[in-house]
Amino acid sequence: METPQEQIARKASVQMATGLADMEQNSRVQAAQEDLEWSAAERTANQRRASKMLDAEQQRRISELETSEQKTLKERSENQALAVQQMEDERTRRSSLTLEADLAAELEQQRNRKSSIELQEAERKSRIEEDGTKAKPSPLKGCFNALKSNVKSS
């Protein structure tokens, strides 16, 4: 049998081992709880960082879209101005072509009149040659010559 001192020593040893095990378990629980708290804090910080990064990325994309939209509007305005200038140039070109065509038509009419007059004169000369008679002077020609001489003398 055990002596009372051995019993006390054994009880003390068991209590000490139990106390050490409890302390070790408490330190593990406390370490695990601290790890959980740190993990939660890290998660929260990471979520905030990710949220800020997403907000910054979204703001960058918005500014890129605004810049792109401004460029598009500027290009559209430049294209409209260019189209207006091209239409104006085309209208000017067409009006000059119309003027040239009108001038060409007028010249053609003058040539036709001249050739018609020349043909009539040639026919008249050939008739005179066939008849063998001299052309009669026009009565208006005499009036015209008289007016001409009056203008020269005055």
Coordinates of N, CA and C in Angstrom, one line a residue:
M1 N 0.8 -1.1 0.0 CA 0.0 0.0 0.0 C 0.9 1.2 0.0
E2 N 0.1 2.2 -0.4 CA 0.9 3.5 -0.5 C 0.8 4.2 0.8
T3 N 1.9 4.9 0.9 CA 1.9 5.7 2.2 C 1.2 7.0 1.9
P4 N 0.8 7.7 2.9 CA 0.1 8.9 2.7 C 0.9 9.9 1.9
Q5 N 2.2 9.9 2.1 CA 3.1 10.8 1.4 C 3.1 10.5 -0.1
E6 N 3.1 9.2 -0.4 CA 3.1 8.8 -1.8 C 1.8 9.1 -2.4
Q7 N 0.7 9.0 -1.7 CA -0.6 9.3 -2.2 C -0.7 10.8 -2.5
I8 N -0.1 11.6 -1.5 CA -0.1 13.0 -1.7 C 0.7 13.4 -2.9
A9 N 1.9 12.7 -3.0 CA 2.8 13.0 -4.2 C 2.2 12.6 -5.5
R10 N 1.5 11.5 -5.5 CA 0.8 11.0 -6.7 C -0.3 12.0 -7.0
K11 N -1.1 12.4 -6.1 CA -2.2 13.4 -6.3 C -1.6 14.7 -6.8
A12 N -0.6 15.1 -6.2 CA 0.0 16.4 -6.6 C 0.6 16.2 -8.1
S13 N 1.1 15.1 -8.4 CA 1.7 14.8 -9.7 C 0.6 14.8 -10.7
V14 N -0.6 14.2 -10.4 CA -1.7 14.1 -11.3 C -2.3 15.5 -11.5
Q15 N -2.4 16.2 -10.3 CA -3.0 17.6 -10.4 C -2.1 18.5 -11.3
M16 N -0.8 18.3 -11.1 CA 0.2 19.1 -11.9 C 0.1 18.7 -13.3
A17 N 0.0 17.4 -13.7 CA -0.1 17.0 -15.0 C -1.4 17.5 -15.6
T18 N -2.5 17.5 -14.9 CA -3.8 17.9 -15.3 C -3.7 19.5 -15.5
G19 N -3.1 20.2 -14.6 CA -2.9 21.6 -14.7 C -2.1 22.0 -15.9
L20 N -1.0 21.3 -16.2 CA -0.2 21.5 -17.3 C -0.9 21.2 -18.6
A21 N -1.7 20.1 -18.6 CA -2.5 19.8 -19.8 C -3.6 20.9 -20.1
D22 N -4.2 21.3 -18.9 CA -5.2 22.4 -19.1 C -4.6 23.7 -19.6
M23 N -3.4 24.0 -19.1 CA -2.7 25.2 -19.5 C -2.3 25.1 -21.0
E24 N -1.9 23.9 -21.4 CA -1.5 23.7 -22.8 C -2.7 23.8 -23.7
Q25 N -3.8 23.2 -23.2 CA -5.0 23.2 -24.0 C -5.5 24.7 -24.1
N26 N -5.5 25.4 -23.0 CA -5.9 26.8 -23.0 C -5.1 27.7 -23.9
S27 N -3.8 27.4 -24.0 CA -2.9 28.2 -24.9 C -3.2 27.8 -26.3
R28 N -3.5 26.5 -26.6 CA -3.8 26.1 -27.9 C -5.2 26.8 -28.4
V29 N -6.1 26.8 -27.5 CA -7.4 27.4 -27.8 C -7.2 28.9 -28.0
Q30 N -6.4 29.5 -27.1 CA -6.2 31.0 -27.3 C -5.4 31.2 -28.6
A31 N -4.4 30.4 -29.0 CA -3.7 30.6 -30.2 C -4.6 30.4 -31.4
A32 N -5.5 29.4 -31.3 CA -6.5 29.1 -32.4 C -7.4 30.3 -32.5
Q33 N -7.9 30.8 -31.4 CA -8.8 32.0 -31.4 C -8.1 33.2 -32.0
E34 N -6.8 33.4 -31.6 CA -6.0 34.5 -32.2 C -5.8 34.3 -33.7
D35 N -5.6 33.1 -34.1 CA -5.4 32.8 -35.6 C -6.8 33.1 -36.3
L36 N -7.9 32.7 -35.7 CA -9.2 33.0 -36.3 C -9.4 34.5 -36.4
E37 N -9.1 35.2 -35.3 CA -9.2 36.7 -35.3 C -8.3 37.3 -36.4
W38 N -7.1 36.9 -36.5 CA -6.1 37.4 -37.5 C -6.6 37.0 -38.9
S39 N -7.1 35.8 -39.1 CA -7.6 35.4 -40.4 C -8.8 36.3 -40.7
A40 N -9.7 36.6 -39.8 CA -10.9 37.4 -40.1 C -10.4 38.8 -40.4
A41 N -9.4 39.3 -39.7 CA -8.9 40.7 -39.9 C -8.2 40.7 -41.3
E42 N -7.5 39.7 -41.6 CA -6.8 39.6 -42.9 C -7.8 39.5 -44.1
R43 N -8.9 38.7 -43.8 CA -9.9 38.6 -44.9 C -10.6 40.0 -45.1
T44 N -10.9 40.6 -44.0 CA -11.5 41.9 -44.1 C -10.6 42.9 -44.8
A45 N -9.3 42.9 -44.5 CA -8.4 43.8 -45.1 C -8.3 43.4 -46.6
N46 N -8.2 42.1 -46.9 CA -8.1 41.7 -48.3 C -9.4 42.1 -49.1
Q47 N -10.5 42.0 -48.5 CA -11.8 42.3 -49.1 C -11.8 43.8 -49.4
R48 N -11.3 44.6 -48.4 CA -11.2 46.1 -48.6 C -10.3 46.4 -49.8
R49 N -9.1 45.8 -49.7 CA -8.1 46.0 -50.8 C -8.7 45.6 -52.2
A50 N -9.3 44.5 -52.2 CA -9.9 44.0 -53.5 C -11.0 45.0 -53.9
S51 N -11.8 45.4 -53.0 CA -12.9 46.4 -53.3 C -12.3 47.7 -53.9
K52 N -11.2 48.2 -53.2 CA -10.6 49.4 -53.7 C -10.0 49.2 -55.1
M53 N -9.4 48.0 -55.3 CA -8.8 47.8 -56.6 C -9.8 47.7 -57.6
L54 N -11.0 47.0 -57.3 CA -12.1 47.0 -58.3 C -12.6 48.3 -58.6
D55 N -12.8 49.2 -57.5 CA -13.3 50.5 -57.7 C -12.3 51.3 -58.6
A56 N -11.0 51.2 -58.4 CA -10.0 51.9 -59.2 C -10.1 51.4 -60.6
E57 N -10.2 50.1 -60.8 CA -10.3 49.5 -62.2 C -11.5 50.0 -62.9
Q58 N -12.6 50.0 -62.1 CA -13.9 50.5 -62.7 C -13.7 52.0 -63.1
Q59 N -13.1 52.8 -62.2 CA -12.9 54.2 -62.5 C -12.0 54.4 -63.7
R60 N -11.0 53.6 -63.8 CA -10.1 53.7 -65.0 C -10.8 53.3 -66.3
R61 N -11.7 52.3 -66.2 CA -12.4 51.9 -67.4 C -13.4 53.0 -67.8
I62 N -14.1 53.6 -66.8 CA -15.0 54.7 -67.1 C -14.3 55.9 -67.7
S63 N -13.1 56.2 -67.2 CA -12.4 57.3 -67.8 C -11.9 57.0 -69.2
E64 N -11.5 55.7 -69.4 CA -11.1 55.3 -70.8 C -12.3 55.4 -71.7
L65 N -13.5 55.0 -71.3 CA -14.7 55.1 -72.1 C -15.0 56.5 -72.4
E66 N -14.9 57.4 -71.4 CA -15.2 58.8 -71.6 C -14.2 59.4 -72.6
T67 N -12.9 59.0 -72.5 CA -11.9 59.5 -73.4 C -12.2 58.9 -74.8
S68 N -12.5 57.7 -74.9 CA -12.8 57.0 -76.2 C -14.1 57.7 -76.8
E69 N -15.1 58.0 -76.0 CA -16.3 58.7 -76.5 C -15.9 60.1 -77.0
Q70 N -15.1 60.8 -76.2 CA -14.7 62.1 -76.7 C -13.9 62.0 -78.0
K71 N -13.0 61.0 -78.1 CA -12.3 60.8 -79.4 C -13.3 60.5 -80.5
T72 N -14.3 59.7 -80.2 CA -15.3 59.3 -81.2 C -16.1 60.5 -81.7
L73 N -16.5 61.3 -80.7 CA -17.2 62.6 -81.1 C -16.4 63.5 -81.9
K74 N -15.1 63.6 -81.5 CA -14.2 64.5 -82.2 C -14.0 64.0 -83.7
E75 N -13.8 62.7 -83.8 CA -13.6 62.1 -85.1 C -14.9 62.3 -86.0
R76 N -16.1 62.1 -85.3 CA -17.3 62.2 -86.0 C -17.5 63.7 -86.5
S77 N -17.1 64.6 -85.6 CA -17.2 66.0 -86.0 C -16.3 66.3 -87.2
E78 N -15.0 65.8 -87.1 CA -14.1 66.0 -88.2 C -14.6 65.4 -89.5
N79 N -15.1 64.2 -89.4 CA -15.7 63.5 -90.6 C -16.8 64.3 -91.2
Q80 N -17.7 64.8 -90.3 CA -18.8 65.6 -90.8 C -18.3 66.9 -91.6
A81 N -17.3 67.5 -91.0 CA -16.7 68.7 -91.6 C -16.1 68.3 -92.9
L82 N -15.4 67.2 -93.0 CA -14.7 66.7 -94.2 C -15.8 66.4 -95.2
A83 N -16.9 65.8 -94.8 CA -18.0 65.4 -95.8 C -18.6 66.7 -96.3
V84 N -18.8 67.7 -95.4 CA -19.4 68.9 -95.9 C -18.5 69.6 -96.9
Q85 N -17.2 69.6 -96.6 CA -16.2 70.2 -97.5 C -16.2 69.5 -98.9
Q86 N -16.2 68.1 -98.8 CA -16.2 67.4 -100.0 C -17.5 67.6 -100.8
M87 N -18.6 67.8 -100.2 CA -19.9 68.1 -100.9 C -19.8 69.4 -101.5
E88 N -19.2 70.4 -100.8 CA -19.1 71.8 -101.3 C -18.1 71.7 -102.5
D89 N -17.0 71.0 -102.4 CA -16.1 70.9 -103.5 C -16.8 70.3 -104.7
E90 N -17.6 69.2 -104.5 CA -18.3 68.5 -105.6 C -19.3 69.5 -106.2
R91 N -20.0 70.3 -105.4 CA -20.9 71.2 -106.0 C -20.2 72.3 -106.8
T92 N -19.1 72.8 -106.3 CA -18.3 73.7 -107.0 C -17.8 73.2 -108.4
R93 N -17.3 71.9 -108.3 CA -16.8 71.2 -109.5 C -18.0 71.1 -110.5
R94 N -19.1 70.7 -110.0 CA -20.3 70.5 -110.9 C -20.7 71.8 -111.5
S95 N -20.7 72.8 -110.7 CA -21.2 74.1 -111.3 C -20.2 74.6 -112.3
S96 N -18.9 74.4 -112.1 CA -17.9 74.8 -113.1 C -18.0 73.9 -114.3
L97 N -18.4 72.6 -114.1 CA -18.6 71.8 -115.3 C -19.8 72.3 -116.1
T98 N -20.9 72.7 -115.3 CA -22.1 73.2 -115.9 C -21.7 74.5 -116.7
L99 N -20.9 75.4 -116.1 CA -20.5 76.6 -116.8 C -19.7 76.2 -118.1
E100 N -18.8 75.3 -117.9 CA -18.0 74.9 -119.1 C -18.9 74.3 -120.2
A101 N -19.8 73.5 -119.7 CA -20.8 72.8 -120.7 C -21.6 73.9 -121.4
D102 N -22.1 74.9 -120.6 CA -22.8 76.0 -121.2 C -22.0 76.8 -122.2
L103 N -20.7 77.0 -121.8 CA -19.8 77.8 -122.7 C -19.6 76.9 -124.0
A104 N -19.4 75.6 -123.8 CA -19.1 74.8 -124.9 C -20.4 74.7 -125.8
A105 N -21.6 74.7 -125.2 CA -22.8 74.7 -126.0 C -23.0 76.0 -126.8
E106 N -22.7 77.1 -126.1 CA -22.8 78.4 -126.8 C -21.8 78.5 -127.9
L107 N -20.5 78.0 -127.7 CA -19.5 78.0 -128.8 C -20.0 77.2 -129.9
E108 N -20.6 76.0 -129.6 CA -21.1 75.1 -130.7 C -22.2 75.8 -131.5
Q109 N -23.1 76.5 -130.8 CA -24.1 77.3 -131.4 C -23.6 78.3 -132.4
Q110 N -22.5 79.1 -131.9 CA -21.9 80.1 -132.7 C -21.3 79.5 -133.9
R111 N -20.6 78.3 -133.7 CA -19.9 77.7 -134.9 C -21.0 77.2 -135.9
N112 N -22.1 76.7 -135.4 CA -23.2 76.3 -136.3 C -23.8 77.4 -137.0
R113 N -24.0 78.6 -136.3 CA -24.5 79.8 -137.0 C -23.5 80.2 -138.1
K114 N -22.2 80.3 -137.7 CA -21.2 80.7 -138.7 C -21.2 79.8 -139.9
S115 N -21.2 78.5 -139.6 CA -21.1 77.6 -140.8 C -22.4 77.7 -141.6
S116 N -23.5 77.9 -140.9 CA -24.8 78.1 -141.7 C -24.7 79.3 -142.5
I117 N -24.2 80.4 -142.0 CA -24.0 81.7 -142.8 C -23.1 81.4 -143.9
E118 N -22.0 80.7 -143.6 CA -21.0 80.5 -144.7 C -21.6 79.6 -145.8
L119 N -22.4 78.6 -145.4 CA -23.1 77.8 -146.4 C -24.0 78.6 -147.2
Q120 N -24.8 79.4 -146.6 CA -25.7 80.3 -147.3 C -25.0 81.2 -148.3
E121 N -23.8 81.8 -147.8 CA -23.0 82.6 -148.7 C -22.5 81.9 -149.8
A122 N -22.0 80.6 -149.6 CA -21.5 79.8 -150.6 C -22.6 79.5 -151.7
E123 N -23.8 79.2 -151.2 CA -24.9 78.9 -152.1 C -25.2 80.1 -152.9
R124 N -25.3 81.3 -152.3 CA -25.6 82.5 -153.0 C -24.5 82.8 -154.1
K125 N -23.2 82.5 -153.7 CA -22.2 82.8 -154.7 C -22.3 81.8 -155.9
S126 N -22.6 80.5 -155.5 CA -22.7 79.5 -156.6 C -23.9 79.8 -157.5
R127 N -25.0 80.4 -157.0 CA -26.1 80.8 -157.8 C -25.8 81.9 -158.7
I128 N -25.0 82.8 -158.1 CA -24.6 84.0 -158.9 C -23.7 83.5 -160.1
E129 N -22.8 82.6 -159.8 CA -21.9 82.1 -160.8 C -22.7 81.4 -161.9
E130 N -23.7 80.6 -161.4 CA -24.5 79.8 -162.4 C -25.3 80.8 -163.3
D131 N -25.9 81.8 -162.7 CA -26.7 82.8 -163.4 C -25.8 83.7 -164.3
G132 N -24.5 83.9 -163.8 CA -23.6 84.7 -164.5 C -23.9 86.2 -164.3
T133 N -24.7 86.5 -163.3 CA -25.0 87.9 -163.0 C -24.3 88.3 -161.8
K134 N -24.2 89.6 -161.7 CA -23.5 90.2 -160.6 C -24.6 90.3 -159.5
A135 N -24.2 90.2 -158.2 CA -25.1 90.4 -157.1 C -25.5 91.8 -157.0
K136 N -26.8 92.0 -156.7 CA -27.4 93.3 -156.6 C -27.0 93.8 -155.2
P137 N -26.5 95.0 -155.1 CA -26.2 95.6 -153.8 C -27.5 95.7 -153.0
S138 N -27.5 95.5 -151.7 CA -28.6 95.6 -150.9 C -29.0 97.0 -150.7
P139 N -30.2 97.4 -150.7 CA -30.6 98.8 -150.4 C -30.2 99.2 -149.0
L140 N -30.2 98.3 -148.1 CA -29.9 98.6 -146.7 C -28.4 98.9 -146.6
K141 N -27.6 98.3 -147.5 CA -26.2 98.5 -147.5 C -25.8 99.9 -147.8
G142 N -26.6 100.5 -148.7 CA -26.4 101.9 -149.0 C -26.7 102.8 -147.8
C143 N -27.8 102.5 -147.1 CA -28.1 103.3 -145.9 C -27.1 103.2 -144.9
F144 N -26.6 102.0 -144.7 CA -25.6 101.7 -143.7 C -24.3 102.4 -144.0
N145 N -23.9 102.4 -145.3 CA -22.7 103.1 -145.7 C -22.8 104.6 -145.4
A146 N -24.0 105.2 -145.7 CA -24.3 106.6 -145.6 C -24.2 106.9 -144.0
L147 N -24.8 106.1 -143.2 CA -24.7 106.4 -141.8 C -23.3 106.3 -141.3
K148 N -22.6 105.4 -141.8 CA -21.2 105.2 -141.4 C -20.3 106.4 -141.8
S149 N -20.5 106.9 -142.9 CA -19.8 108.1 -143.3 C -20.2 109.3 -142.5
N150 N -21.4 109.4 -142.1 CA -21.9 110.6 -141.3 C -21.2 110.5 -139.9
V151 N -21.1 109.3 -139.4 CA -20.5 109.1 -138.1 C -19.0 109.5 -138.1
K152 N -18.4 109.1 -139.2 CA -16.9 109.4 -139.3 C -16.7 110.9 -139.4
S153 N -17.6 111.6 -140.1 CA -17.3 113.0 -140.4 C -17.7 113.8 -139.1
S154 N -18.5 113.3 -138.2 CA -18.9 114.1 -137.1 C -18.0 113.9 -135.9

